[in-house]
PDB file of C-alpha atoms in Angstrom:
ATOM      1  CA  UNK A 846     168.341  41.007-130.274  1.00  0.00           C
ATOM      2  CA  UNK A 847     166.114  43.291-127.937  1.00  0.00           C
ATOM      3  CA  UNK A 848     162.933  42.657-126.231  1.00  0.00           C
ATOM      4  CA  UNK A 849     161.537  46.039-124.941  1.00  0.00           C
ATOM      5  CA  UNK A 850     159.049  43.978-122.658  1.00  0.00           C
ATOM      6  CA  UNK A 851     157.047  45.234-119.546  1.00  0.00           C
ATOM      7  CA  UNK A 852     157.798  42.561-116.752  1.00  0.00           C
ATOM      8  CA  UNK A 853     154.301  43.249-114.583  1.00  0.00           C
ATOM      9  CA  UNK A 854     155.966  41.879-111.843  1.00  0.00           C
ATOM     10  CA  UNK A 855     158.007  44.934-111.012  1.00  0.00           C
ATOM     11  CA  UNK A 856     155.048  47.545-111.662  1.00  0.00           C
ATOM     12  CA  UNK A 857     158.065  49.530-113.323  1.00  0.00           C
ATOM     13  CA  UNK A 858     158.388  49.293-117.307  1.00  0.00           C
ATOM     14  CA  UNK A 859     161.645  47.058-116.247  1.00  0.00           C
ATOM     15  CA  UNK A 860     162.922  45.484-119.610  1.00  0.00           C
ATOM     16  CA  UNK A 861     163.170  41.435-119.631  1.00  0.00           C
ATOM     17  CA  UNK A 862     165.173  41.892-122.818  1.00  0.00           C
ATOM     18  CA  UNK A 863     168.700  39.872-120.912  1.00  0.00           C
ATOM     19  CA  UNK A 864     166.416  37.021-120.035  1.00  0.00           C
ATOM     20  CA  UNK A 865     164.569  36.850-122.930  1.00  0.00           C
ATOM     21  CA  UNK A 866     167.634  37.109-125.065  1.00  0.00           C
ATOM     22  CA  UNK A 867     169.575  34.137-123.221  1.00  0.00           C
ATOM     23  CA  UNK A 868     165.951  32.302-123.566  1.00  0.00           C
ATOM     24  CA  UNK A 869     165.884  32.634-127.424  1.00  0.00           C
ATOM     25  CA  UNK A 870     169.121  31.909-127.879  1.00  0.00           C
ATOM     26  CA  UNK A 871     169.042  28.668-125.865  1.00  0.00           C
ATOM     27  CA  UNK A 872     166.036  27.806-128.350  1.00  0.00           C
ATOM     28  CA  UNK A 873     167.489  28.241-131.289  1.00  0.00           C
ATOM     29  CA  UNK A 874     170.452  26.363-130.316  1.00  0.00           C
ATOM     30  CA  UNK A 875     168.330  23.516-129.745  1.00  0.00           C
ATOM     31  CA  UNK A 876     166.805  24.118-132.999  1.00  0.00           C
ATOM     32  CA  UNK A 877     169.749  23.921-134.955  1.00  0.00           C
ATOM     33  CA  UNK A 878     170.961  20.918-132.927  1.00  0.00           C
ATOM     34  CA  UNK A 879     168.071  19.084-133.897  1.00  0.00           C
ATOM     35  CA  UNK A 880     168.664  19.797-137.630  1.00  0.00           C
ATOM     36  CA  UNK A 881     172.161  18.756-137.134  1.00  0.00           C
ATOM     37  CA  UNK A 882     171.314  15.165-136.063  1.00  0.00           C
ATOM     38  CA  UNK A 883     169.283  15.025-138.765  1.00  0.00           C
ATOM     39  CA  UNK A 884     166.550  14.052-135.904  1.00  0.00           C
ATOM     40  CA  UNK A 885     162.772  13.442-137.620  1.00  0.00           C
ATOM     41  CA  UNK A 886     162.058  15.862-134.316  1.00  0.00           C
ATOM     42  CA  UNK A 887     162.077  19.902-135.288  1.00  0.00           C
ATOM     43  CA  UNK A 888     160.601  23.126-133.488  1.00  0.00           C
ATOM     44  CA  UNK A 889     158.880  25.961-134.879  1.00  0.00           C
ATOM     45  CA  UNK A 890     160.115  29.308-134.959  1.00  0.00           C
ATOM     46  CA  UNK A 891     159.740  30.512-131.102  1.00  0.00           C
ATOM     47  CA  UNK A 892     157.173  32.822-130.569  1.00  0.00           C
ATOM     48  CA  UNK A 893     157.141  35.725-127.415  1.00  0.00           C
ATOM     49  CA  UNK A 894     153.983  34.889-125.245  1.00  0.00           C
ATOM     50  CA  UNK A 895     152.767  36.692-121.865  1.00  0.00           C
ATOM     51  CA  UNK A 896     151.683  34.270-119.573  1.00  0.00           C
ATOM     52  CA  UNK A 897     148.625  34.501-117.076  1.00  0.00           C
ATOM     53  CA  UNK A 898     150.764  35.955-114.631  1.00  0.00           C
ATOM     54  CA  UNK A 899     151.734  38.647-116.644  1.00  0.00           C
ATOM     55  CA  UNK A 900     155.339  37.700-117.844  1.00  0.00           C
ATOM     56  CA  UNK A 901     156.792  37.201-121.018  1.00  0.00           C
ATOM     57  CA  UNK A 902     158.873  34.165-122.541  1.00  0.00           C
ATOM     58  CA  UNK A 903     159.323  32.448-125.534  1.00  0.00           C
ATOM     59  CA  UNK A 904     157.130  29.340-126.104  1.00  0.00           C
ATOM     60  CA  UNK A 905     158.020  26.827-129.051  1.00  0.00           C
ATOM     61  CA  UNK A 906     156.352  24.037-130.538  1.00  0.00           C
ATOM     62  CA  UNK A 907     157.880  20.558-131.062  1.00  0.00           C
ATOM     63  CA  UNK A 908     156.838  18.461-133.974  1.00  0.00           C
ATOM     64  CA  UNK A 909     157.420  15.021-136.162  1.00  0.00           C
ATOM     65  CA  UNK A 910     156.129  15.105-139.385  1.00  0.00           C
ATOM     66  CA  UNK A 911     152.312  15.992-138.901  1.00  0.00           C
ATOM     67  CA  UNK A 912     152.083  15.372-135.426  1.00  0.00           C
ATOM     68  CA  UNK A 913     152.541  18.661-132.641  1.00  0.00           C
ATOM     69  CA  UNK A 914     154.379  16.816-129.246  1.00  0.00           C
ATOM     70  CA  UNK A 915     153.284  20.319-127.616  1.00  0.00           C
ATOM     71  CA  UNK A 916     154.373  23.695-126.788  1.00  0.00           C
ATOM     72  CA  UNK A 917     157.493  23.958-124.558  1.00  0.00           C
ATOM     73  CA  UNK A 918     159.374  27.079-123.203  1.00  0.00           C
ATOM     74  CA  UNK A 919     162.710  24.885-123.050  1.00  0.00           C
ATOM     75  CA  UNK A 920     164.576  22.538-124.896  1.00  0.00           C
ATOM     76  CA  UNK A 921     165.052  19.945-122.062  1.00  0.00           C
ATOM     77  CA  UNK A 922     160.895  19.595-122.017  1.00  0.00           C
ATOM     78  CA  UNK A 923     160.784  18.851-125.177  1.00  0.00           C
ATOM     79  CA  UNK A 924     163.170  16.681-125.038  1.00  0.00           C
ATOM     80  CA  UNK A 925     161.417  14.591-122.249  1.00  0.00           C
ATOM     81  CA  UNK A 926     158.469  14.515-124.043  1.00  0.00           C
ATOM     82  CA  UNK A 927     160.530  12.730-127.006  1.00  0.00           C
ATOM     83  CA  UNK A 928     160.902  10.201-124.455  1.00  0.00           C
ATOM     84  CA  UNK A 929     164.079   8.755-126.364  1.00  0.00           C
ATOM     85  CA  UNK A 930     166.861   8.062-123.861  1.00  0.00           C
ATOM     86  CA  UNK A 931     169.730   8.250-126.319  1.00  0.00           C
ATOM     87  CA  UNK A 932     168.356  11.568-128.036  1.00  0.00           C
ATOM     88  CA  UNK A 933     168.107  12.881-124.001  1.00  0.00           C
ATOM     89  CA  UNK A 934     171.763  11.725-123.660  1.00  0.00           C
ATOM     90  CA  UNK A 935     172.667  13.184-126.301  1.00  0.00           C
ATOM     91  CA  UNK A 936     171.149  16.700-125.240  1.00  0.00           C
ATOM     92  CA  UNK A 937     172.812  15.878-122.359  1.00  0.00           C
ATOM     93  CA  UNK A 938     176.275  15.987-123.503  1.00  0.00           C
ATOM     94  CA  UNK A 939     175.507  18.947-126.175  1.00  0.00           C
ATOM     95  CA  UNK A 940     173.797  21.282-123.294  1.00  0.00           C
ATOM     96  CA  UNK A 941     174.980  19.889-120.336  1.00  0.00           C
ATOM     97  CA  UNK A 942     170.832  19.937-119.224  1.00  0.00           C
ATOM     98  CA  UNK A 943     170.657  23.421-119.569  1.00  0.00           C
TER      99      UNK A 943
END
């Protein structure tokens, strides 16, 4: 998957597309990790978002049931927020807290 992104950063139209592949993929790892547990816990589909600085990443958003936990740019915040020691351990283990 490609990202033709502008990093502003570099004031060149330098491409982001390696980080922001490795970023997505990392995501939707998680993602399907989570549906592998059969965890109540499950992300949205990430989305690309430019920050206020002017970068791009991908953001997702972690829910149960109804309720949003928040928006995260990687699995091992979202995974704090969960709070659940055994569900972090088990990240742990899976990602090696990537």
């Amino acid at each position: 998957m490609a990202y033709d992104v502008l990093d502003a950063h570099d004031g060149l139209a330098g491409f982001a597309s390696f980080w922001l592949d490795e970023q997505h993929a990392l995501i939707e790892s998680f993602r399907q990790w989570l549906r592998a547990l059969g965890s109540e816990w499950f992300t949205l589909p990430p989305a690309l978002v430019e920050t206020v600085d002017g970068t791009w990443r991908f953001a997702f958003v972690l829910r149960k049931g109804d309720t949003v936990a928040g928006v995260f740019n990687h699995p091992g915040q979202a995974i704090a927020a969960i709070g659940d020691a055994s569900l972090a351990q088990a990240f742990e283990n899976e990602f090696g807290g990537d």
